[in-house]
PDB file of C-alpha atoms in Angstrom:
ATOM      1  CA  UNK X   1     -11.875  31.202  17.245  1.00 35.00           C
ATOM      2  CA  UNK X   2      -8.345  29.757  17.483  1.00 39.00           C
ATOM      3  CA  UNK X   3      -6.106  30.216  14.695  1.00 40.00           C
ATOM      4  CA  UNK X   4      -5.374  26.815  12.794  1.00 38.00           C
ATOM      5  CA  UNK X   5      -2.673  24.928  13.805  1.00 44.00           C
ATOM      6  CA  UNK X   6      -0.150  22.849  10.949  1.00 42.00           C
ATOM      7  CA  UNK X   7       1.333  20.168  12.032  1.00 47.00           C
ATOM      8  CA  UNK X   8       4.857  19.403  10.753  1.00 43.00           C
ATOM      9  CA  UNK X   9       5.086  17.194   7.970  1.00 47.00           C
ATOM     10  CA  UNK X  10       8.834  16.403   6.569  1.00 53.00           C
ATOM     11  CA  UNK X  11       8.465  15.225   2.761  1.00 71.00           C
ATOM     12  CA  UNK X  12       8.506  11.392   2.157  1.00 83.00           C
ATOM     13  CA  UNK X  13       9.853  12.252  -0.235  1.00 87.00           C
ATOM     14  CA  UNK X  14      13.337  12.144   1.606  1.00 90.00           C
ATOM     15  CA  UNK X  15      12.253   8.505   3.041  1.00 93.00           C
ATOM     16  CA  UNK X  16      15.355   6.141   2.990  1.00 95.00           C
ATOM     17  CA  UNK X  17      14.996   4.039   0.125  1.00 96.00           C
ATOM     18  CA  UNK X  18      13.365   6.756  -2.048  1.00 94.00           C
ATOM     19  CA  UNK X  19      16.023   8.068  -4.311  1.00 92.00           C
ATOM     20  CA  UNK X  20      15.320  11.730  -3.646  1.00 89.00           C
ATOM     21  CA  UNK X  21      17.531  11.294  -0.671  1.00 89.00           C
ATOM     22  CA  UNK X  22      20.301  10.951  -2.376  1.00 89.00           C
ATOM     23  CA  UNK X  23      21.261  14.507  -2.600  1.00 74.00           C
ATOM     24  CA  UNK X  24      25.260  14.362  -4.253  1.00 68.00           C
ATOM     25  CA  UNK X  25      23.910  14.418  -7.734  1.00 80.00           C
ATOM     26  CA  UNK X  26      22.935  10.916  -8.288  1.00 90.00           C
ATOM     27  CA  UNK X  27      22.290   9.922 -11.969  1.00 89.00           C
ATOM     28  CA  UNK X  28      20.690   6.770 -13.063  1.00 89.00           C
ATOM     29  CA  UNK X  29      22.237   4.919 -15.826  1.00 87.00           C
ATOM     30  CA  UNK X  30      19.537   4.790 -17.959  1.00 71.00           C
ATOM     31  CA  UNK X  31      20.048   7.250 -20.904  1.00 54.00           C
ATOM     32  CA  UNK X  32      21.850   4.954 -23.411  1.00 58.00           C
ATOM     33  CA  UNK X  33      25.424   6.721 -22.428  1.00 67.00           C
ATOM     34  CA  UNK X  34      28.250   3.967 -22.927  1.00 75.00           C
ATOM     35  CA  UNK X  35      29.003   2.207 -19.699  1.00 81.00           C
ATOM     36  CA  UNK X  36      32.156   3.273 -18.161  1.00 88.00           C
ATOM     37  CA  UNK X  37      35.090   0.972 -17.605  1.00 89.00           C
ATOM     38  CA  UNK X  38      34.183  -0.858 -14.367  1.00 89.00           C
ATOM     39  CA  UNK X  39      35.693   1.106 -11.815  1.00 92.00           C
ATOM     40  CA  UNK X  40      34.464   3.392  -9.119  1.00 95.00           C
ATOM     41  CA  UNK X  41      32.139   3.181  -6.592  1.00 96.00           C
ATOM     42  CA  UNK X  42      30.950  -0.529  -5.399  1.00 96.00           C
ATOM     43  CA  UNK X  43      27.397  -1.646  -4.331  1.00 96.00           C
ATOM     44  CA  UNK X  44      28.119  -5.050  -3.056  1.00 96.00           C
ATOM     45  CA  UNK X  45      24.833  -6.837  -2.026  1.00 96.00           C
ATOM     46  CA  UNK X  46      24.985  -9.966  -0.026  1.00 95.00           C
ATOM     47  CA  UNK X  47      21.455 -11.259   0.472  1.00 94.00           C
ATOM     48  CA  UNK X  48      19.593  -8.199   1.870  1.00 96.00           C
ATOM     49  CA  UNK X  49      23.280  -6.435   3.166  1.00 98.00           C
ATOM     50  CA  UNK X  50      25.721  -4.313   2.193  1.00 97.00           C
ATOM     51  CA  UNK X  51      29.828  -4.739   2.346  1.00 96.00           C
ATOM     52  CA  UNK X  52      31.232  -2.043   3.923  1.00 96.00           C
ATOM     53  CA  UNK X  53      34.233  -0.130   4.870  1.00 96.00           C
ATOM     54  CA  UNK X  54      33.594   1.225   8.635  1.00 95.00           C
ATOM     55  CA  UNK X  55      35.078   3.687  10.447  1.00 91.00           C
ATOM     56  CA  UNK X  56      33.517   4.119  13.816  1.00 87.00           C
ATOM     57  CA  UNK X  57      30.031   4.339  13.577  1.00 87.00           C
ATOM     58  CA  UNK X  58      30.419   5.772   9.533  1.00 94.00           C
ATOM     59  CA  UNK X  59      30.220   3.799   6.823  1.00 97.00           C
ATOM     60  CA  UNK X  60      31.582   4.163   3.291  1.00 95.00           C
ATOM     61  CA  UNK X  61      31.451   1.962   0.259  1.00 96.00           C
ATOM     62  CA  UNK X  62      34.325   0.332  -1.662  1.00 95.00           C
ATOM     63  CA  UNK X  63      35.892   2.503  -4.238  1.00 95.00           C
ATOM     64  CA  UNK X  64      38.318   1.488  -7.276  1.00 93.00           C
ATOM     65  CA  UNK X  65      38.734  -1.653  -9.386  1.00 90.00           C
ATOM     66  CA  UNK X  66      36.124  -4.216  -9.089  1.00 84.00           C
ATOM     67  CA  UNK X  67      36.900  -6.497  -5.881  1.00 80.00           C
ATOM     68  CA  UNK X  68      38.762  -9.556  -6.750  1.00 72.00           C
ATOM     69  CA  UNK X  69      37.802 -13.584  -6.357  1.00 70.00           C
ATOM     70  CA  UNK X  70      34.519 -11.483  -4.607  1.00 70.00           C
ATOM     71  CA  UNK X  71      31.714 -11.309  -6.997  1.00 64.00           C
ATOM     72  CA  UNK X  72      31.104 -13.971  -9.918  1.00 69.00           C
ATOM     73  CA  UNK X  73      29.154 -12.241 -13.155  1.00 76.00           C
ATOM     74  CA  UNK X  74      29.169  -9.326 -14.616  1.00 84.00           C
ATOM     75  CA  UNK X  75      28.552  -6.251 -12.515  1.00 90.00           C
ATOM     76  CA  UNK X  76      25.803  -3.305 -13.717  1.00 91.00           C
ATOM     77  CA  UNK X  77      26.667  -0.354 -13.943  1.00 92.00           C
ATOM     78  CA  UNK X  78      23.711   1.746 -11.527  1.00 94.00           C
ATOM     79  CA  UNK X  79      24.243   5.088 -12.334  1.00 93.00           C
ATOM     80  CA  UNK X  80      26.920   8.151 -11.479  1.00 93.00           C
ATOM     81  CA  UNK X  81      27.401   9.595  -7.371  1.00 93.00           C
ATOM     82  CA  UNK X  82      29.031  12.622  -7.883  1.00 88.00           C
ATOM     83  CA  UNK X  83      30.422  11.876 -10.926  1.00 88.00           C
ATOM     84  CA  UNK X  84      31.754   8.818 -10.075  1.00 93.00           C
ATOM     85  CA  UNK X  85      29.893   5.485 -11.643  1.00 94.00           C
ATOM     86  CA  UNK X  86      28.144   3.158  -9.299  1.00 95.00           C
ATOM     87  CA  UNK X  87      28.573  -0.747 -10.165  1.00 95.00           C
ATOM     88  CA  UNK X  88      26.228  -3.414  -8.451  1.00 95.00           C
ATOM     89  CA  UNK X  89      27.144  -6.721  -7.887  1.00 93.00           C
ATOM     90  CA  UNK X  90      25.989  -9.878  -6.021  1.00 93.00           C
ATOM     91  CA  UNK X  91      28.142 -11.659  -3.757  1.00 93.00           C
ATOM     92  CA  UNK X  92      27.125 -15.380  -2.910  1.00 91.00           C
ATOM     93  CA  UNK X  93      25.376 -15.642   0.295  1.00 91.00           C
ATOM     94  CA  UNK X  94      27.977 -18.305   1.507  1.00 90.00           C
ATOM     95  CA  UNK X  95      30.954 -16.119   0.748  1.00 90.00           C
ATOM     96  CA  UNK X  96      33.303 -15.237   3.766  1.00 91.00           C
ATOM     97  CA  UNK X  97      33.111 -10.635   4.055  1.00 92.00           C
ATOM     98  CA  UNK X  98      36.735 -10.273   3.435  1.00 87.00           C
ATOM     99  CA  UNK X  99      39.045  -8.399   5.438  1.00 88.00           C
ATOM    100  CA  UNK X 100      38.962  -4.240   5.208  1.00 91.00           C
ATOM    101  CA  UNK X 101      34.884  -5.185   4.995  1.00 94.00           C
ATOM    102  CA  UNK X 102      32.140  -5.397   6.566  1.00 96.00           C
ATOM    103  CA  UNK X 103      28.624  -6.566   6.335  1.00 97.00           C
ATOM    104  CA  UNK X 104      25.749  -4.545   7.686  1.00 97.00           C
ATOM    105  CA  UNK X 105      22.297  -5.299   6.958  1.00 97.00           C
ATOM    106  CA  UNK X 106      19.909  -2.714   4.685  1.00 97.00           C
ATOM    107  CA  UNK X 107      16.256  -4.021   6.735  1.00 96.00           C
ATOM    108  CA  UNK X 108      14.975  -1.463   8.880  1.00 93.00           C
ATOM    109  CA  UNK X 109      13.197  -4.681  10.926  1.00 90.00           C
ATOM    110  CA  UNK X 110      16.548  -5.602  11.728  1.00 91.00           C
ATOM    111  CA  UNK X 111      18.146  -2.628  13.225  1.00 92.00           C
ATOM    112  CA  UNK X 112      20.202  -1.160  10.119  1.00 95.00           C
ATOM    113  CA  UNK X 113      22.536   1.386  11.200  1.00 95.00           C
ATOM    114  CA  UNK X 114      23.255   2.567   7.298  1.00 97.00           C
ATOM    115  CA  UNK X 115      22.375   6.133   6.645  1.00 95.00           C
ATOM    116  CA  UNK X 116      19.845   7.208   4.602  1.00 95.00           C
ATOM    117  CA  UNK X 117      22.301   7.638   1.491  1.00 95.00           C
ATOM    118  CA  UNK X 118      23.059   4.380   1.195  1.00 96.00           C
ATOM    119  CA  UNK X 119      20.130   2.871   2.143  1.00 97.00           C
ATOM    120  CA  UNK X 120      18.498   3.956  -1.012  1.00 96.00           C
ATOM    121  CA  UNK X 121      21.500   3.251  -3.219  1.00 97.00           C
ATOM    122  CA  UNK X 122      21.606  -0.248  -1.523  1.00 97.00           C
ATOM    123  CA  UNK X 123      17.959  -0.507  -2.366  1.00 97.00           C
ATOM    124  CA  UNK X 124      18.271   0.767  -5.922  1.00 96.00           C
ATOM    125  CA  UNK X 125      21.228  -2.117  -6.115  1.00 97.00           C
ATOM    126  CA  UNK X 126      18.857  -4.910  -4.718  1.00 97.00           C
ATOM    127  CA  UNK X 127      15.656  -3.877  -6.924  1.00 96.00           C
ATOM    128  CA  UNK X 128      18.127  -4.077  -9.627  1.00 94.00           C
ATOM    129  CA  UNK X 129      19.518  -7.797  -9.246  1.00 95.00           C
ATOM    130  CA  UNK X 130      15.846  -8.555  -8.383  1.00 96.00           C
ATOM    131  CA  UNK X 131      14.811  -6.842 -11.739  1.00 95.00           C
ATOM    132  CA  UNK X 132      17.712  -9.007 -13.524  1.00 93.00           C
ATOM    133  CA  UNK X 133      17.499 -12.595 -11.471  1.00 93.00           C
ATOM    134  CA  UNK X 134      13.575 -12.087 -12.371  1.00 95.00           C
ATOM    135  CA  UNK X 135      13.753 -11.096 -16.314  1.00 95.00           C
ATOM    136  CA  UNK X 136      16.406 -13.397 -18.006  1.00 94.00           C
ATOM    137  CA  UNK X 137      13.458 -14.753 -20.200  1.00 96.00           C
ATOM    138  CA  UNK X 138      10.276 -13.458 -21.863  1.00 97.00           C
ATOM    139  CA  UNK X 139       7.503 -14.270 -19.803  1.00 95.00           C
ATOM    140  CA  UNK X 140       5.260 -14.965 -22.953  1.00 96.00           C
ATOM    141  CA  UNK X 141       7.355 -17.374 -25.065  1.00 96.00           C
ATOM    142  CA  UNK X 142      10.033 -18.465 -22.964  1.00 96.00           C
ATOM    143  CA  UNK X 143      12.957 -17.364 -24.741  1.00 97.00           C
ATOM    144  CA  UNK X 144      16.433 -15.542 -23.344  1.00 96.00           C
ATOM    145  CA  UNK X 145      15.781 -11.785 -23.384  1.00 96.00           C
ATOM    146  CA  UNK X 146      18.341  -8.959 -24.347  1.00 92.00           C
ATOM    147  CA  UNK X 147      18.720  -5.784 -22.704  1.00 87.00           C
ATOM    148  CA  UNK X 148      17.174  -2.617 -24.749  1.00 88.00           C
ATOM    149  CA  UNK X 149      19.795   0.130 -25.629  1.00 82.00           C
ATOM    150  CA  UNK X 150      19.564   2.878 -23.076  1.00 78.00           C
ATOM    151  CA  UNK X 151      17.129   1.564 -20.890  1.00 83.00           C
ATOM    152  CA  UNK X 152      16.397  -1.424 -18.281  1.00 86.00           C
ATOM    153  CA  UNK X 153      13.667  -3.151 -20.040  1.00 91.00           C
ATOM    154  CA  UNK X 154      14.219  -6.593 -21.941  1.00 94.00           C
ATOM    155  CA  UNK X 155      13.323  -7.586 -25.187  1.00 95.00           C
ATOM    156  CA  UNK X 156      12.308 -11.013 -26.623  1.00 96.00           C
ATOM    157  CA  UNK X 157      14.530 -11.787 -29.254  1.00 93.00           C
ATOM    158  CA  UNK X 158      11.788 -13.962 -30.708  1.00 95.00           C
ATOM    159  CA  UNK X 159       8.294 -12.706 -29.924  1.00 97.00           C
ATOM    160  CA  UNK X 160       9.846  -8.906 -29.825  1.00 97.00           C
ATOM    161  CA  UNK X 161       7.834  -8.975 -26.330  1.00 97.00           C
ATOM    162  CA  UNK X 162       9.154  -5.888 -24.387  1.00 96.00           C
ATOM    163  CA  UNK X 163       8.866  -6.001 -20.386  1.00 93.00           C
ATOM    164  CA  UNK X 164      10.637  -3.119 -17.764  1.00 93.00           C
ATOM    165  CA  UNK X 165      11.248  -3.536 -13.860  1.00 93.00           C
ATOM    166  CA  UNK X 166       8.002  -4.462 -12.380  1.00 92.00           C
ATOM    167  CA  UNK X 167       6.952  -2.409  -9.349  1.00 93.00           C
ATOM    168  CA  UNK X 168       4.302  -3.629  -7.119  1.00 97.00           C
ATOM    169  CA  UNK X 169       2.119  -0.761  -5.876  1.00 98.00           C
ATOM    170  CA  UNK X 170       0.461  -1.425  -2.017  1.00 98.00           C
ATOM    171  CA  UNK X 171      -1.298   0.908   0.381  1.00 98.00           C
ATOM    172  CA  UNK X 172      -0.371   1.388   3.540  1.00 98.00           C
ATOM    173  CA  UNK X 173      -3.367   3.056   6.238  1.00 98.00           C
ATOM    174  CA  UNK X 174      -3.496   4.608   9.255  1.00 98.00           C
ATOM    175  CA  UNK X 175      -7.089   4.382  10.642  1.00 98.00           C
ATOM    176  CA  UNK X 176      -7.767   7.252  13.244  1.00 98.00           C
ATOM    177  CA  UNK X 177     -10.867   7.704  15.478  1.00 98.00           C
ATOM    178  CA  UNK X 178     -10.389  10.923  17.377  1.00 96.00           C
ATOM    179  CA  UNK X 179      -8.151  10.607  19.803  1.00 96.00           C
ATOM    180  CA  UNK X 180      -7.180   6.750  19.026  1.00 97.00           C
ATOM    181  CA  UNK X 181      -5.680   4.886  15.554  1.00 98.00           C
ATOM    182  CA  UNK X 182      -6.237   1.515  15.199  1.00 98.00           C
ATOM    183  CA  UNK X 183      -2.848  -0.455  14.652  1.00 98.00           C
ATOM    184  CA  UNK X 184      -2.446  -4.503  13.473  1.00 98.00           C
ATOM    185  CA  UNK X 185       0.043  -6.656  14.041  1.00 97.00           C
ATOM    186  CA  UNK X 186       1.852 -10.159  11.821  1.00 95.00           C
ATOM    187  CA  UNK X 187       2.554 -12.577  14.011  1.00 94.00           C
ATOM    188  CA  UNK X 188       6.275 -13.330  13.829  1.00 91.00           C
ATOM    189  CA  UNK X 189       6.920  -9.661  14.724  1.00 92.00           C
ATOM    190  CA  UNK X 190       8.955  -8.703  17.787  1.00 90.00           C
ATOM    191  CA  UNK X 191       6.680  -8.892  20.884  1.00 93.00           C
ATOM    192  CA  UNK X 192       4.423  -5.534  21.698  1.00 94.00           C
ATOM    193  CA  UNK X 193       5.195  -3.874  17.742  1.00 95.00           C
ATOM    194  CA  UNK X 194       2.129  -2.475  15.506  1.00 97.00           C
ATOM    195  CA  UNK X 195       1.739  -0.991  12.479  1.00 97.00           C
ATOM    196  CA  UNK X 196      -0.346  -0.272   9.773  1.00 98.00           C
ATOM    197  CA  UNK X 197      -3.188  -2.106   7.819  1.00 98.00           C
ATOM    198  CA  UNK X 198      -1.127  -2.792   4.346  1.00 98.00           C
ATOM    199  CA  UNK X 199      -2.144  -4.908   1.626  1.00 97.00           C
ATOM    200  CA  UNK X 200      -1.535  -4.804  -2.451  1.00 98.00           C
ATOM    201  CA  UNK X 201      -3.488  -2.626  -4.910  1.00 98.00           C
ATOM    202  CA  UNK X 202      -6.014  -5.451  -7.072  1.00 97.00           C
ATOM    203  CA  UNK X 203      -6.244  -5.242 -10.851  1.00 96.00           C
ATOM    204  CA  UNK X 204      -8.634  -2.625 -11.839  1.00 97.00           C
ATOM    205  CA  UNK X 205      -8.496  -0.556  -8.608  1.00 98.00           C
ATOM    206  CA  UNK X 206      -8.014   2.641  -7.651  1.00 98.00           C
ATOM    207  CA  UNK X 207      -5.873   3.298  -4.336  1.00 98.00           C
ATOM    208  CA  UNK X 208      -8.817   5.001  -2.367  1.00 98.00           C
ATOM    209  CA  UNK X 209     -10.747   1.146  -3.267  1.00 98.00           C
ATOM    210  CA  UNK X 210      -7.656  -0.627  -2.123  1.00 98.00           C
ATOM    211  CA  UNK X 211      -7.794   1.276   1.392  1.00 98.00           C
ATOM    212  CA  UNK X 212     -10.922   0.881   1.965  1.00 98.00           C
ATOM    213  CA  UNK X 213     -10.927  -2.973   0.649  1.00 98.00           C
ATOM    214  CA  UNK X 214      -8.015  -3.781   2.557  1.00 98.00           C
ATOM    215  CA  UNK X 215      -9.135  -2.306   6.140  1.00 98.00           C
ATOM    216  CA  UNK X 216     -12.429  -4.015   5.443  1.00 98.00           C
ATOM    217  CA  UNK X 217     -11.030  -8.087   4.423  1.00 98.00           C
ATOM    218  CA  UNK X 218      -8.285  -7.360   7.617  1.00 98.00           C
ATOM    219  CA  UNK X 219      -9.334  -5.289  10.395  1.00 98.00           C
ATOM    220  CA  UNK X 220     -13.366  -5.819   9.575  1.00 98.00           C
ATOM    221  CA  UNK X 221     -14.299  -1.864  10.026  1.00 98.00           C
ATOM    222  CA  UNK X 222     -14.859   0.376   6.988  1.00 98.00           C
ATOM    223  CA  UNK X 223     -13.526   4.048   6.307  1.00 98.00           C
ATOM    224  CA  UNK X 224     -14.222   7.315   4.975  1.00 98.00           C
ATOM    225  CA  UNK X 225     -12.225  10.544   4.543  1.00 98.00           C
ATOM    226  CA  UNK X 226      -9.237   8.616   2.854  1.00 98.00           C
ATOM    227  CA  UNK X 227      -6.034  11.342   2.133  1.00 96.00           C
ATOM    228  CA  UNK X 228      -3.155  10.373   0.596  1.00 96.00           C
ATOM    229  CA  UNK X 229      -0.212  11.344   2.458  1.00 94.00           C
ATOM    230  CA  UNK X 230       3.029  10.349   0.791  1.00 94.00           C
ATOM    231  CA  UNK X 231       5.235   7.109  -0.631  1.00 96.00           C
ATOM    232  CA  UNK X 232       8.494   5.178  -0.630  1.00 97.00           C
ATOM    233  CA  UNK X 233       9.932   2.659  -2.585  1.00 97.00           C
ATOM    234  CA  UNK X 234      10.488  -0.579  -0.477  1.00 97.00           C
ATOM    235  CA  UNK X 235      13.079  -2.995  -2.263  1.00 97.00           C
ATOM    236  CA  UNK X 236      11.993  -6.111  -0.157  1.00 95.00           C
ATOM    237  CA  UNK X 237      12.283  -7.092  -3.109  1.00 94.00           C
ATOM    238  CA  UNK X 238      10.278  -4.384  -5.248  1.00 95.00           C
ATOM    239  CA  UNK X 239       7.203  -2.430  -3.427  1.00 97.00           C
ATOM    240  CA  UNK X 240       5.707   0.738  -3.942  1.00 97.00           C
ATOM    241  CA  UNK X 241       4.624   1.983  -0.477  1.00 97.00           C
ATOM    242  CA  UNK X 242       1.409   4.691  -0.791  1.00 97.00           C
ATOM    243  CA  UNK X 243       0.461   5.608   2.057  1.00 97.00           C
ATOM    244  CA  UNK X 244      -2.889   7.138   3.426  1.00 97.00           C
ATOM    245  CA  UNK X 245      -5.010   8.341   6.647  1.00 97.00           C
ATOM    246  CA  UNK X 246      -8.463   7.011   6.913  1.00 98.00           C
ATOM    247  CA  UNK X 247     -11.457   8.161   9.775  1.00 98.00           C
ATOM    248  CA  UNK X 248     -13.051   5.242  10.960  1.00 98.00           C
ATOM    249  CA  UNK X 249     -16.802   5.029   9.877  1.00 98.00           C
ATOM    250  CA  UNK X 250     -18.433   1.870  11.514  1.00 98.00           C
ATOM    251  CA  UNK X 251     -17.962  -1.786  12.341  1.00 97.00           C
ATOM    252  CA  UNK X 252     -16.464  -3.522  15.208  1.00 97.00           C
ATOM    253  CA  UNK X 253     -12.995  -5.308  15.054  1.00 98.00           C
ATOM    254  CA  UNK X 254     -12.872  -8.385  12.972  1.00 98.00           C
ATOM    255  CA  UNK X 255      -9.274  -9.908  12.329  1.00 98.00           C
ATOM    256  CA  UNK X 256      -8.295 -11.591   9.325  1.00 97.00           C
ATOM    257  CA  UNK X 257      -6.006 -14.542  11.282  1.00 96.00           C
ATOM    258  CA  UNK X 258      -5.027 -15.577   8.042  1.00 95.00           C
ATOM    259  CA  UNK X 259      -2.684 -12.192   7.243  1.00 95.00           C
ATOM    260  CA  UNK X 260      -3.008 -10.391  11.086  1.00 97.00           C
ATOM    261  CA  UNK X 261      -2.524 -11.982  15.014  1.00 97.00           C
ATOM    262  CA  UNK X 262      -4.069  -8.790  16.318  1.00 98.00           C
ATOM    263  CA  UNK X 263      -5.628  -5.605  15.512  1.00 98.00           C
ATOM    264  CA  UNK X 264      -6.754  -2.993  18.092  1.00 97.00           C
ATOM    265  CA  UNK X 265      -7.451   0.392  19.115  1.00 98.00           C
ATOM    266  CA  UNK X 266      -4.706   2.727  20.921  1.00 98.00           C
ATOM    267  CA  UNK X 267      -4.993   6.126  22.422  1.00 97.00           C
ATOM    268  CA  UNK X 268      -2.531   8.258  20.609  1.00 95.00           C
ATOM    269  CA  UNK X 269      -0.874   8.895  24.081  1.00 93.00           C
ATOM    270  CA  UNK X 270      -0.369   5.592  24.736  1.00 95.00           C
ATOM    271  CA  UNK X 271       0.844   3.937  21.375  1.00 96.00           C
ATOM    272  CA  UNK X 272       2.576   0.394  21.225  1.00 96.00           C
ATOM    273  CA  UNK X 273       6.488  -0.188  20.208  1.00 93.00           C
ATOM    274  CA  UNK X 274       6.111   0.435  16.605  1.00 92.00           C
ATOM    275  CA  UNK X 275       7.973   0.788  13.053  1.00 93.00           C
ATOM    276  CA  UNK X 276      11.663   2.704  12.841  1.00 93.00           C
ATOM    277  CA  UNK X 277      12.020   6.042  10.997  1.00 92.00           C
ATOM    278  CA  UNK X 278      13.152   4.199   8.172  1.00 95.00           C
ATOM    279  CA  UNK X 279       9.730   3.586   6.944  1.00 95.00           C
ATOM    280  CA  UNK X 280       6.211   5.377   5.962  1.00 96.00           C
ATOM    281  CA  UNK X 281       4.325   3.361   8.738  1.00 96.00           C
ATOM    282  CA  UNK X 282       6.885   5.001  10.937  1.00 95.00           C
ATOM    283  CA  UNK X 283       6.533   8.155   9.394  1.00 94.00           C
ATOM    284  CA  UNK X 284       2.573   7.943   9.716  1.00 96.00           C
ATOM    285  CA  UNK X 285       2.551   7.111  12.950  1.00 96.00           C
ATOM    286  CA  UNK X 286       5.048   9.789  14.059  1.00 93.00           C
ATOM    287  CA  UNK X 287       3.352  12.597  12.224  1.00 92.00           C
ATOM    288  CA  UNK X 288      -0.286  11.948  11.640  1.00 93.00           C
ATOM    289  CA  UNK X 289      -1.535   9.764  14.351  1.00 93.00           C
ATOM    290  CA  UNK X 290      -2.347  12.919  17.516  1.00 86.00           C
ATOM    291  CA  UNK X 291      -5.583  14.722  15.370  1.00 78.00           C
TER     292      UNK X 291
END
C-alpha cells in the first residue's frame, strides 16, 4: 500500500489582511498606554487605498509629523511597527494625492500591488475608521458615546451601554466531488472568474450549519464531510472569512439568481480564472481543490 501523501498547506494564518503577517513586532494600541505625540508612521486611507511613497515597484508609508492641510480630524493612534507608533487617518475621497505620494488601492479584485505588510496594516486602518464612522452613538438610546480607557469599545454616557468593533463572521466553501469542485460566480465579476459558495453565519448557528445552509439556499446540492481549513480577516469593511472543504452528497445544480449568475462543476485540471493569492478562496482553490 502506498505511503500517504501530505499535501502542502502554508498557514492562513499569514493571509494578507490577517495581522499575523505582520512580522516587525507589531503592537496594537489597545492596552490603556498613553498615546504618543502624533508622529511616526502614517496610515493614510483614501476610500479603500493607501497614500504611498514609491520607489520602483516598493512601497513605503509616510513617516514623521502628521501630513499637513491632508487629513481633517483627529488621527488614531493604531498601534507600534517596530517601535515606532502607527497613526490612521482618513483623507476625503475628493482630495488631490499630493506630490511625493501616491495612491494605490488595498482590493485584491482590483489588482493591488501592496505587499502583504501593508495590506494588513491598511486593513487594520480601514476596519478601524469603519469601527469609528459606525459607533459615534449608542445603538440603544441614541446618545454620543465615549471611548473606554485602554480599549476600542464605546460607552454610553447615558444608558452605560458598552459596544466593541463588530466583526461579521461568514463561511466560505469549497465543494469537491472527486476529481471536480464546484465553483459560483456574482454577476458583475470579470468575465470567466469563480469562486467559492460564501454567505454569513445566521443567529444561533454553528459554522458546520452555515456551510451546509448556504451551499443548499445557493448552489441547491447538500454536503457532508465539512473540515475547517483556516481564516482571514477581510476589512471590506469588517468580515471574518472561515473557510471550509465540503464532499458533495446529492442534488443537482440549482442557482440562487438572486445572490449567484452561475454555479458549475470543474475538473480540477481544468479550473476557471479565479481569486488572487490575496484571499482564502484563492488559497482554497490553490491548495485543496486536486483530492
Amino acid at each position: 500500500m502506498p505511503a500517504p501523501t501530505h499535501r502542502p498547506t502554508p498557514l492562513t494564518v499569514y493571509l494578507p489582511f490577517n495581522r499575523d503577517c505582520v512580522r516587525d513586532g507589531f503592537v496594537p494600541a489597545k492596552t490603556g498606554d498613553v498615546p504618543p505625540p502624533p508622529h511616526g508612521h502614517w496610515l493614510l486611507v483614501q476610500d479603500q487605498a493607501l497614500l504611498l511613497h514609491a520607489e520602483g515597484d516598493r512601497f513605503r508609508l509616510p513617516e514623521g509629523d502628521r501630513p499637513a492641510d491632508l487629513t481633517p480630524g483627529d488621527p488614531i493612534w493604531l498601534g507600534t511597527l517596530g517601535n515606532t507608533p502607527c497613526w490612521v487617518t482618513a483623507v476625503p475621497k475628493d482630495a488631490p494625492v499630493p506630490a511625493g505620494l501616491t495612491r494605490e488601492t488595498m482590493v485584491p479584485m482590483q489588482g493591488t500591488r501592496l505587499p502583504d505588510e501593508l495590506l494588513s496594516l491598511g486593513g487594520m486602518a480601514m476596519q478601524l475608521l469603519w469601527w469609528e464612522s459606525t459607533s459615534g452613538h449608542c445603538p440603544r438610546c441614541g446618545e454620543p458615546t465615549a471611548r473606554i480607557a485602554g480599549e476600542w469599545g464605546k460607552k454610553c454616557a447615558r444608558c452605560r451601554y458598552e459596544h466593541y468593533p463588530h466583526l461579521h463572521p461568514a463561511v466560505i466553501t469549497l465543494v469537491r466531488d472527486g476529481p471536480r469542485v464546484l465553483l459560483a460566480r456574482k454577476a458583475g465579476w470579470a468575465p470567466g472568474r469563480y469562486a467559492l459558495v460564501a454567505g454569513f453565519v445566521d443567529n444561533g448557528e454553528s459554522l458546520e450549519g452555515a456551510v451546509a445552509r448556504e451551499v443548499k439556499e445557493e448552489v441547491g446540492v447538500d454536503v457532508t464531510d465539512i473540515q475547517y481549513v483556516g481564516s482571514q480577516n477581510w476589512p471590506f469593511p469588517s468580515q471574518l472569512m472561515i473557510g471550509f472543504v465540503a464532499r458533495y452528497a446529492g442534488g443537482e445544480i440549482t442557482i440562487d439568481r438572486e445572490e449567484l449568475e452561475d454555479a458549475r462543476w470543474f475538473d480540477c485540471d481544468t479550473l476557471p480564472s479565479g481569486p488572487s493569492r490575496h484571499s482564502i478562496a484563492g488559497f482554497i482553490i490553490a491548495n485543496h481543490a486536486r483530492p
